[in-house]
Amino acid sequence: MSDADEYLKRVADMKKQRFSKGYISTPPPPTKPSLPMKKKRNRGDSPSEVRAPVAPKVAEAVPAKSPNAVSLFDKYFPGNTLKEATVEVCHAPPEDFVEKTVARFVQWRERIIALRSGVEDIGRFLRNAGYEEAKGFDRAYIDSLITNENWTEAKEELEQFCSHPPNTRKGTAQCIRHILRRKSAQQAPPMFSIVRWHHFIDHYGPEANRYPSVSTLVWISSSSTTAFFTVFTQRLLRSVTQALVVAKSGAVQSAYTEQDFSNTASDEEKEEGSNGKGWLVAQQPLLEDSISDACKGLLVFLRLLMPSVSVEGDRKSSGLGVWLSAALTGLDFPLDPDTDRLAHELFRSACDHVRVLGEWKKVQGNTRGALLLAFPEVGPENKTYTSMDCISREDVLALYTLIVVLAKCFRQNVNHLIPL
């Protein structure tokens, strides 16, 4: 008998043995039950015999309806749920202030996006018309580029972002000359450069009592906008540390520490961009020893953030707060890791200062906006921030605005801020 015949015979015998009754006749192997057996009910009368509780079924544990959606305000200011990780409910801004601030911030960003897109379209139109940047914005030259054949195309481009678009060829040429003139007068670095942004702050920034313009954001690239936010935030946080040393001891802290933020700047850029020290730090007035360290840090922070004057009254600062707000309107999201870390640090610092204000005023309760009502509506005309009496309602609103705008860029999850 061959191997094949022997194999077929063996298969036939196994089939006859196992399926002789039309189904598997051999008993299945013993297996343990996968779920525990239900415990028998104890029917004894002894009080010591306690019945074991029965675990509820999964279907019964699910709530009948989904929980209420968390509002934007509750997400950013959960109050007692996070204790020291956030501000208390009574220290948080009113809900209507949060909604209005977010609406304004979104409107600002949309306006900047529209302006950037518009000037790019005008630049593309001028390149197609043969514009040479070296010739500038001479009137006769621009008029020669805007002809009877193409002026309607330029007019349609201007209608996308101009508040008062022109209706004639002459008005279209005049509007384009005005745009080119604003571009040539712009001092902000158009491309990413840490050194040039430090130079811009020293000569055209808040310590020169200058304010940001729309052109500051329109003509710079996305990477330069990131450097804009990076350098201003870095200088604010570093200057607070340096000015706090001056406020306590009168000695100006030197140089640049290793922990200072650079955001991919080279070693030469770090050294050159950080040597200049403004008068806000150098002329920081001494603060009384009776003021706590937390209150001293708050006063120094507000002096740098808000418009202020020197003790002698000969110098004025526009404050870094308005510059940070301008940078945030043009910042691209999501942020890179270094800028993200810097924004987190600024957010936590602002929340800490709000908490210090609430503890100083001893504001308690569950009423949102109670901290705001604890301060006078109008403060001194020229603030030096040498005492807590200089703080008024506008300072609290500035901290609230910074918190809400940063919170719009981030969502808060337990003790961590996660970028949207």
CSV table of C-alpha atoms in Angstrom, one decimal:
chain,number,residue,atom,x,y,z
A,1,MET,CA,0.0,0.0,0.0
A,2,SER,CA,1.4,3.4,-0.9
A,3,ASP,CA,1.7,6.3,1.4
A,4,ALA,CA,-1.2,8.1,-0.2
A,5,ASP,CA,-3.6,5.2,0.2
A,6,GLU,CA,-2.5,4.8,3.8
A,7,TYR,CA,-3.2,8.5,4.5
A,8,LEU,CA,-6.7,8.4,2.9
A,9,LYS,CA,-7.6,5.3,4.9
A,10,ARG,CA,-6.5,6.9,8.2
A,11,VAL,CA,-8.6,10.0,7.4
A,12,ALA,CA,-11.6,7.9,6.6
A,13,ASP,CA,-11.3,6.1,10.0
A,14,MET,CA,-11.0,9.3,11.9
A,15,LYS,CA,-14.1,10.7,10.1
A,16,LYS,CA,-16.1,7.6,10.9
A,17,GLN,CA,-15.0,7.8,14.6
A,18,ARG,CA,-15.8,11.5,15.2
A,19,PHE,CA,-18.8,12.1,12.9
A,20,SER,CA,-20.6,8.8,13.2
A,21,LYS,CA,-23.7,10.5,14.7
A,22,GLY,CA,-23.7,13.5,12.4
A,23,TYR,CA,-21.9,15.8,14.9
A,24,ILE,CA,-18.7,15.8,17.0
A,25,SER,CA,-19.2,12.9,19.4
A,26,THR,CA,-16.0,13.3,21.4
A,27,PRO,CA,-16.4,15.4,24.6
A,28,PRO,CA,-14.9,18.9,24.5
A,29,PRO,CA,-11.8,19.6,26.6
A,30,PRO,CA,-12.6,21.0,30.0
A,31,THR,CA,-12.3,24.8,30.3
A,32,LYS,CA,-12.6,27.2,33.2
A,33,PRO,CA,-15.4,29.8,33.0
A,34,SER,CA,-14.1,33.2,31.9
A,35,LEU,CA,-16.5,35.1,34.2
A,36,PRO,CA,-16.8,34.5,38.0
A,37,MET,CA,-19.8,32.6,39.1
A,38,LYS,CA,-22.5,34.5,40.9
A,39,LYS,CA,-22.3,34.2,44.6
A,40,LYS,CA,-25.3,32.4,46.1
A,41,ARG,CA,-27.6,34.4,48.3
A,42,ASN,CA,-27.0,33.9,52.0
A,43,ARG,CA,-30.4,32.9,53.5
A,44,GLY,CA,-29.1,32.7,57.1
A,45,ASP,CA,-30.6,34.8,59.9
A,46,SER,CA,-27.4,35.8,61.5
A,47,PRO,CA,-26.8,39.6,61.5
A,48,SER,CA,-23.1,39.1,61.1
A,49,GLU,CA,-23.7,37.7,57.6
A,50,VAL,CA,-23.6,40.7,55.3
A,51,ARG,CA,-24.6,40.4,51.7
A,52,ALA,CA,-22.0,41.4,49.2
A,53,PRO,CA,-23.0,44.4,47.0
A,54,VAL,CA,-23.8,43.6,43.4
A,55,ALA,CA,-21.8,45.7,41.0
A,56,PRO,CA,-24.0,47.8,38.7
A,57,LYS,CA,-24.2,46.9,35.0
A,58,VAL,CA,-22.3,49.1,32.5
A,59,ALA,CA,-25.5,50.2,30.9
A,60,GLU,CA,-26.9,51.4,34.2
A,61,ALA,CA,-23.7,53.3,35.0
A,62,VAL,CA,-23.9,55.5,31.9
A,63,PRO,CA,-25.8,58.8,32.6
A,64,ALA,CA,-29.2,59.2,30.9
A,65,LYS,CA,-28.0,62.4,29.2
A,66,SER,CA,-24.7,63.8,28.2
A,67,PRO,CA,-23.1,66.4,30.5
A,68,ASN,CA,-23.5,70.1,29.7
A,69,ALA,CA,-20.9,71.6,27.3
A,70,VAL,CA,-18.2,73.5,29.0
A,71,SER,CA,-18.3,77.2,28.1
A,72,LEU,CA,-15.2,79.1,26.9
A,73,PHE,CA,-15.1,81.0,30.2
A,74,ASP,CA,-15.4,77.9,32.4
A,75,LYS,CA,-12.6,76.3,30.4
A,76,TYR,CA,-10.2,79.1,31.1
A,77,PHE,CA,-11.3,80.1,34.6
A,78,PRO,CA,-12.7,76.9,36.3
A,79,GLY,CA,-12.1,78.5,39.7
A,80,ASN,CA,-12.2,76.1,42.6
A,81,THR,CA,-11.7,73.0,40.4
A,82,LEU,CA,-8.0,73.6,40.0
A,83,LYS,CA,-7.2,75.6,43.1
A,84,GLU,CA,-3.7,77.1,42.8
A,85,ALA,CA,-3.4,76.2,39.1
A,86,THR,CA,-5.9,78.9,38.1
A,87,VAL,CA,-7.5,82.1,39.4
A,88,GLU,CA,-10.4,82.0,41.7
A,89,VAL,CA,-13.9,82.7,40.4
A,90,CYS,CA,-14.0,86.1,42.2
A,91,HIS,CA,-10.6,87.0,40.7
A,92,ALA,CA,-11.7,86.2,37.1
A,93,PRO,CA,-13.0,88.8,34.6
A,94,PRO,CA,-16.7,89.1,33.9
A,95,GLU,CA,-18.2,86.8,31.2
A,96,ASP,CA,-19.2,89.7,29.0
A,97,PHE,CA,-15.6,91.0,29.1
A,98,VAL,CA,-14.3,87.7,28.0
A,99,GLU,CA,-16.7,87.4,25.1
A,100,LYS,CA,-16.0,91.0,23.9
A,101,THR,CA,-12.3,90.5,24.1
A,102,VAL,CA,-12.3,87.3,22.2
A,103,ALA,CA,-14.6,88.8,19.5
A,104,ARG,CA,-12.2,91.8,19.2
A,105,PHE,CA,-9.2,89.6,19.0
A,106,VAL,CA,-10.7,87.5,16.2
A,107,GLN,CA,-11.7,90.6,14.4
A,108,TRP,CA,-8.2,92.0,14.6
A,109,ARG,CA,-6.7,88.8,13.3
A,110,GLU,CA,-9.1,88.7,10.4
A,111,ARG,CA,-8.3,92.3,9.5
A,112,ILE,CA,-4.5,91.6,9.5
A,113,ILE,CA,-5.0,88.5,7.3
A,114,ALA,CA,-7.1,90.5,4.9
A,115,LEU,CA,-4.5,93.3,4.8
A,116,ARG,CA,-1.6,90.9,4.2
A,117,SER,CA,-3.4,89.1,1.5
A,118,GLY,CA,-4.4,92.4,-0.1
A,119,VAL,CA,-0.9,93.9,-0.3
A,120,GLU,CA,0.4,90.6,-1.7
A,121,ASP,CA,-2.1,90.8,-4.5
A,122,ILE,CA,-1.1,94.4,-5.2
A,123,GLY,CA,2.5,93.4,-5.3
A,124,ARG,CA,1.7,90.6,-7.7
A,125,PHE,CA,-0.2,93.1,-9.9
A,126,LEU,CA,2.7,95.6,-9.9
A,127,ARG,CA,5.2,92.8,-10.9
A,128,ASN,CA,3.0,91.8,-13.8
A,129,ALA,CA,2.8,95.5,-14.8
A,130,GLY,CA,6.6,95.7,-14.9
A,131,TYR,CA,7.2,97.5,-11.6
A,132,GLU,CA,10.9,98.0,-10.5
A,133,GLU,CA,11.4,98.4,-6.8
A,134,ALA,CA,14.5,100.5,-7.3
A,135,LYS,CA,12.4,103.3,-8.9
A,136,GLY,CA,10.4,103.7,-5.7
A,137,PHE,CA,7.0,105.3,-5.7
A,138,ASP,CA,7.5,108.3,-8.0
A,139,ARG,CA,4.2,109.7,-9.1
A,140,ALA,CA,4.9,109.8,-12.9
A,141,TYR,CA,6.3,106.3,-12.8
A,142,ILE,CA,3.3,104.8,-10.9
A,143,ASP,CA,0.9,106.6,-13.2
A,144,SER,CA,2.6,105.1,-16.2
A,145,LEU,CA,2.1,101.6,-14.8
A,146,ILE,CA,-1.6,102.1,-14.1
A,147,THR,CA,-3.1,102.3,-17.6
A,148,ASN,CA,-6.6,102.4,-18.9
A,149,GLU,CA,-6.5,98.7,-19.6
A,150,ASN,CA,-5.3,97.4,-16.2
A,151,TRP,CA,-6.6,100.0,-13.6
A,152,THR,CA,-9.9,98.1,-13.1
A,153,GLU,CA,-8.0,95.0,-12.1
A,154,ALA,CA,-6.0,97.1,-9.5
A,155,LYS,CA,-9.3,98.7,-8.3
A,156,GLU,CA,-10.8,95.2,-7.7
A,157,GLU,CA,-7.7,94.2,-5.7
A,158,LEU,CA,-8.0,97.3,-3.6
A,159,GLU,CA,-11.6,96.8,-2.9
A,160,GLN,CA,-10.8,93.6,-1.0
A,161,PHE,CA,-9.1,95.4,1.8
A,162,CYS,CA,-9.3,99.2,1.5
A,163,SER,CA,-11.7,101.0,3.7
A,164,HIS,CA,-12.4,103.6,1.0
A,165,PRO,CA,-11.5,102.0,-2.4
A,166,PRO,CA,-10.9,104.4,-5.3
A,167,ASN,CA,-13.3,104.8,-8.2
A,168,THR,CA,-11.0,106.3,-10.8
A,169,ARG,CA,-7.7,105.5,-12.5
A,170,LYS,CA,-6.1,108.5,-10.9
A,171,GLY,CA,-7.4,107.5,-7.4
A,172,THR,CA,-6.1,103.9,-7.9
A,173,ALA,CA,-2.6,105.1,-8.8
A,174,GLN,CA,-2.6,107.4,-5.7
A,175,CYS,CA,-3.7,104.6,-3.4
A,176,ILE,CA,-1.0,102.3,-4.7
A,177,ARG,CA,1.6,105.1,-4.2
A,178,HIS,CA,0.4,105.5,-0.6
A,179,ILE,CA,0.8,101.7,0.0
A,180,LEU,CA,4.4,101.7,-1.5
A,181,ARG,CA,5.3,104.8,0.6
A,182,ARG,CA,4.1,103.0,3.8
A,183,LYS,CA,6.2,100.0,2.9
A,184,SER,CA,9.4,102.0,2.4
A,185,ALA,CA,8.9,103.8,5.7
A,186,GLN,CA,8.5,100.6,7.7
A,187,GLN,CA,11.3,100.0,10.2
A,188,ALA,CA,10.4,96.5,11.4
A,189,PRO,CA,12.6,93.7,10.0
A,190,PRO,CA,10.6,92.0,7.2
A,191,MET,CA,12.4,88.6,7.8
A,192,PHE,CA,13.4,86.6,10.8
A,193,SER,CA,16.2,88.3,12.8
A,194,ILE,CA,16.6,88.4,16.5
A,195,VAL,CA,19.3,91.1,16.3
A,196,ARG,CA,17.2,93.4,14.2
A,197,TRP,CA,14.2,93.1,16.4
A,198,HIS,CA,16.3,93.9,19.5
A,199,HIS,CA,17.6,97.0,17.6
A,200,PHE,CA,14.0,97.8,16.7
A,201,ILE,CA,12.9,97.7,20.3
A,202,ASP,CA,15.7,99.9,21.5
A,203,HIS,CA,15.1,102.6,18.9
A,204,TYR,CA,11.4,102.4,17.9
A,205,GLY,CA,9.9,100.4,20.8
A,206,PRO,CA,8.0,101.2,24.0
A,207,GLU,CA,10.9,102.8,25.8
A,208,ALA,CA,11.0,105.4,22.9
A,209,ASN,CA,7.3,106.0,23.7
A,210,ARG,CA,6.3,104.6,20.3
A,211,TYR,CA,3.2,102.6,19.5
A,212,PRO,CA,2.8,99.8,16.9
A,213,SER,CA,1.1,100.5,13.6
A,214,VAL,CA,-0.8,98.3,11.3
A,215,SER,CA,2.2,98.5,8.8
A,216,THR,CA,4.3,96.8,11.5
A,217,LEU,CA,2.4,93.6,11.0
A,218,VAL,CA,1.4,93.9,7.3
A,219,TRP,CA,4.9,94.0,5.8
A,220,ILE,CA,6.6,91.4,7.8
A,221,SER,CA,6.7,87.6,7.2
A,222,SER,CA,5.2,85.0,9.4
A,223,SER,CA,8.7,84.0,10.8
A,224,SER,CA,9.4,87.7,11.5
A,225,THR,CA,6.1,87.9,13.4
A,226,THR,CA,7.2,85.0,15.5
A,227,ALA,CA,10.5,86.8,16.2
A,228,PHE,CA,8.4,89.9,17.1
A,229,PHE,CA,6.4,88.1,19.7
A,230,THR,CA,9.5,86.1,20.9
A,231,VAL,CA,11.7,89.1,21.5
A,232,PHE,CA,9.1,91.3,23.2
A,233,THR,CA,7.9,88.5,25.5
A,234,GLN,CA,11.5,87.5,26.2
A,235,ARG,CA,12.5,91.1,27.1
A,236,LEU,CA,9.4,91.6,29.3
A,237,LEU,CA,10.0,88.5,31.4
A,238,ARG,CA,13.8,89.1,31.6
A,239,SER,CA,13.4,92.7,32.4
A,240,VAL,CA,11.0,91.9,35.3
A,241,THR,CA,13.7,89.7,36.8
A,242,GLN,CA,16.4,92.4,36.3
A,243,ALA,CA,14.2,95.3,37.5
A,244,LEU,CA,13.1,93.4,40.6
A,245,VAL,CA,16.8,93.1,41.6
A,246,VAL,CA,17.1,96.9,41.1
A,247,ALA,CA,13.9,97.5,43.1
A,248,LYS,CA,15.3,95.5,46.1
A,249,SER,CA,19.0,96.4,46.2
A,250,GLY,CA,19.5,99.2,43.6
A,251,ALA,CA,22.1,97.2,41.7
A,252,VAL,CA,21.5,96.6,38.0
A,253,GLN,CA,21.7,93.0,37.1
A,254,SER,CA,24.2,92.4,34.4
A,255,ALA,CA,24.1,90.7,31.1
A,256,TYR,CA,22.2,87.8,29.8
A,257,THR,CA,21.6,84.5,31.6
A,258,GLU,CA,21.8,81.1,30.1
A,259,GLN,CA,18.1,80.6,30.8
A,260,ASP,CA,17.0,83.5,28.6
A,261,PHE,CA,15.1,82.6,25.5
A,262,SER,CA,16.7,82.8,22.1
A,263,ASN,CA,14.4,80.9,19.7
A,264,THR,CA,17.2,79.6,17.4
A,265,ALA,CA,19.3,82.7,17.6
A,266,SER,CA,23.0,82.4,17.0
A,267,ASP,CA,25.6,83.1,19.7
A,268,GLU,CA,26.5,86.4,18.0
A,269,GLU,CA,22.8,87.4,17.9
A,270,LYS,CA,22.4,86.5,21.6
A,271,GLU,CA,25.3,88.7,22.6
A,272,GLU,CA,24.5,91.6,20.4
A,273,GLY,CA,20.8,91.6,20.9
A,274,SER,CA,20.9,91.5,24.7
A,275,ASN,CA,23.6,93.9,25.6
A,276,GLY,CA,21.4,97.0,25.4
A,277,LYS,CA,19.6,97.7,28.7
A,278,GLY,CA,16.7,100.2,28.6
A,279,TRP,CA,16.0,103.0,31.1
A,280,LEU,CA,13.0,101.1,32.5
A,281,VAL,CA,15.3,98.6,34.1
A,282,ALA,CA,18.2,101.0,34.8
A,283,GLN,CA,15.9,103.6,36.4
A,284,GLN,CA,13.7,101.2,38.3
A,285,PRO,CA,12.9,103.0,41.6
A,286,LEU,CA,13.5,101.3,45.0
A,287,LEU,CA,10.5,99.7,46.6
A,288,GLU,CA,9.7,99.8,50.3
A,289,ASP,CA,10.7,96.7,52.4
A,290,SER,CA,7.2,96.7,53.8
A,291,ILE,CA,5.9,95.5,50.4
A,292,SER,CA,5.9,91.7,50.0
A,293,ASP,CA,8.0,90.1,47.2
A,294,ALA,CA,4.9,89.1,45.3
A,295,CYS,CA,3.6,92.7,45.3
A,296,LYS,CA,7.0,94.0,44.2
A,297,GLY,CA,7.0,91.6,41.3
A,298,LEU,CA,3.5,92.8,40.4
A,299,LEU,CA,4.5,96.4,40.5
A,300,VAL,CA,7.6,95.8,38.3
A,301,PHE,CA,5.6,93.7,35.9
A,302,LEU,CA,2.9,96.5,35.5
A,303,ARG,CA,5.5,99.2,35.1
A,304,LEU,CA,6.9,97.3,32.1
A,305,LEU,CA,3.6,96.2,30.7
A,306,MET,CA,1.6,99.5,31.0
A,307,PRO,CA,2.4,103.1,30.0
A,308,SER,CA,4.6,104.7,32.7
A,309,VAL,CA,7.0,107.5,33.4
A,310,SER,CA,10.3,107.7,35.1
A,311,VAL,CA,10.5,109.0,38.7
A,312,GLU,CA,12.0,112.2,37.4
A,313,GLY,CA,9.2,112.6,34.9
A,314,ASP,CA,11.6,113.2,31.9
A,315,ARG,CA,10.9,109.9,30.1
A,316,LYS,CA,7.8,108.0,29.1
A,317,SER,CA,7.1,104.4,28.0
A,318,SER,CA,4.2,103.2,25.9
A,319,GLY,CA,4.4,99.8,27.6
A,320,LEU,CA,5.1,96.4,26.2
A,321,GLY,CA,1.5,95.3,26.6
A,322,VAL,CA,0.2,97.1,23.5
A,323,TRP,CA,3.1,95.6,21.5
A,324,LEU,CA,2.4,92.1,22.7
A,325,SER,CA,-1.2,92.5,21.7
A,326,ALA,CA,-0.2,93.6,18.2
A,327,ALA,CA,2.2,90.6,17.9
A,328,LEU,CA,-0.5,88.1,19.0
A,329,THR,CA,-2.9,89.4,16.3
A,330,GLY,CA,-0.4,88.4,13.6
A,331,LEU,CA,1.1,85.3,15.1
A,332,ASP,CA,0.6,82.0,13.2
A,333,PHE,CA,-0.8,79.0,15.1
A,334,PRO,CA,0.2,76.4,16.1
A,335,LEU,CA,3.3,77.7,17.7
A,336,ASP,CA,6.7,76.2,17.5
A,337,PRO,CA,7.9,74.5,20.8
A,338,ASP,CA,10.1,77.4,22.0
A,339,THR,CA,7.5,80.0,21.4
A,340,ASP,CA,4.9,77.8,22.9
A,341,ARG,CA,6.9,77.5,26.1
A,342,LEU,CA,7.4,81.2,26.2
A,343,ALA,CA,3.6,81.9,25.8
A,344,HIS,CA,2.9,79.4,28.6
A,345,GLU,CA,5.4,81.2,30.9
A,346,LEU,CA,3.7,84.6,30.1
A,347,PHE,CA,0.3,83.2,30.8
A,348,ARG,CA,1.3,81.7,34.1
A,349,SER,CA,2.9,85.0,35.1
A,350,ALA,CA,-0.2,87.0,34.3
A,351,CYS,CA,-2.4,84.5,36.3
A,352,ASP,CA,0.0,84.8,39.3
A,353,HIS,CA,-0.2,88.6,39.3
A,354,VAL,CA,-4.1,88.5,39.2
A,355,ARG,CA,-4.0,86.1,42.2
A,356,VAL,CA,-1.7,88.6,44.0
A,357,LEU,CA,-4.1,91.4,43.4
A,358,GLY,CA,-7.0,89.3,44.7
A,359,GLU,CA,-5.1,88.4,47.9
A,360,TRP,CA,-4.0,92.0,48.4
A,361,LYS,CA,-7.6,93.3,48.2
A,362,LYS,CA,-8.9,90.2,50.1
A,363,VAL,CA,-11.6,89.6,47.5
A,364,GLN,CA,-13.6,86.5,48.2
A,365,GLY,CA,-16.8,84.9,47.0
A,366,ASN,CA,-18.2,83.4,43.8
A,367,THR,CA,-19.0,86.7,41.9
A,368,ARG,CA,-17.1,87.1,38.7
A,369,GLY,CA,-15.7,90.6,38.3
A,370,ALA,CA,-15.5,91.3,42.0
A,371,LEU,CA,-11.8,92.0,41.8
A,372,LEU,CA,-12.3,94.6,39.1
A,373,LEU,CA,-14.8,96.5,41.3
A,374,ALA,CA,-12.3,96.6,44.2
A,375,PHE,CA,-10.0,99.1,42.3
A,376,PRO,CA,-10.7,102.7,41.5
A,377,GLU,CA,-11.8,103.4,37.9
A,378,VAL,CA,-9.1,106.0,37.3
A,379,GLY,CA,-5.6,106.0,38.7
A,380,PRO,CA,-2.8,108.7,38.8
A,381,GLU,CA,-2.2,110.5,35.5
A,382,ASN,CA,1.5,109.6,35.3
A,383,LYS,CA,2.1,106.3,36.9
A,384,THR,CA,5.5,105.3,38.3
A,385,TYR,CA,4.2,102.1,40.0
A,386,THR,CA,6.2,102.6,43.2
A,387,SER,CA,3.3,101.6,45.5
A,388,MET,CA,0.2,99.5,45.3
A,389,ASP,CA,-2.0,102.6,45.3
A,390,CYS,CA,-0.9,103.3,41.7
A,391,ILE,CA,-2.9,100.3,40.5
A,392,SER,CA,-6.3,101.1,39.1
A,393,ARG,CA,-9.0,99.3,37.1
A,394,GLU,CA,-7.2,99.7,33.8
A,395,ASP,CA,-4.3,97.7,35.1
A,396,VAL,CA,-6.5,94.9,36.0
A,397,LEU,CA,-8.2,95.0,32.6
A,398,ALA,CA,-4.8,94.9,30.9
A,399,LEU,CA,-3.9,91.7,32.8
A,400,TYR,CA,-7.3,90.2,32.0
A,401,THR,CA,-6.9,91.0,28.3
A,402,LEU,CA,-3.5,89.3,28.2
A,403,ILE,CA,-4.9,86.2,29.9
A,404,VAL,CA,-8.0,86.0,27.7
A,405,VAL,CA,-6.0,86.5,24.5
A,406,LEU,CA,-3.5,83.9,25.4
A,407,ALA,CA,-6.2,81.6,26.6
A,408,LYS,CA,-7.8,82.0,23.1
A,409,CYS,CA,-4.6,80.5,21.7
A,410,PHE,CA,-4.5,77.7,24.3
A,411,ARG,CA,-6.9,75.4,26.0
A,412,GLN,CA,-6.5,74.5,29.7
A,413,ASN,CA,-6.5,70.8,30.6
A,414,VAL,CA,-6.1,70.0,34.3
A,415,ASN,CA,-2.8,71.7,35.2
A,416,HIS,CA,-1.4,71.9,31.7
A,417,LEU,CA,-2.0,74.3,28.8
A,418,ILE,CA,-2.3,72.5,25.5
A,419,PRO,CA,-2.2,74.5,22.2
A,420,LEU,CA,-5.3,74.4,20.1
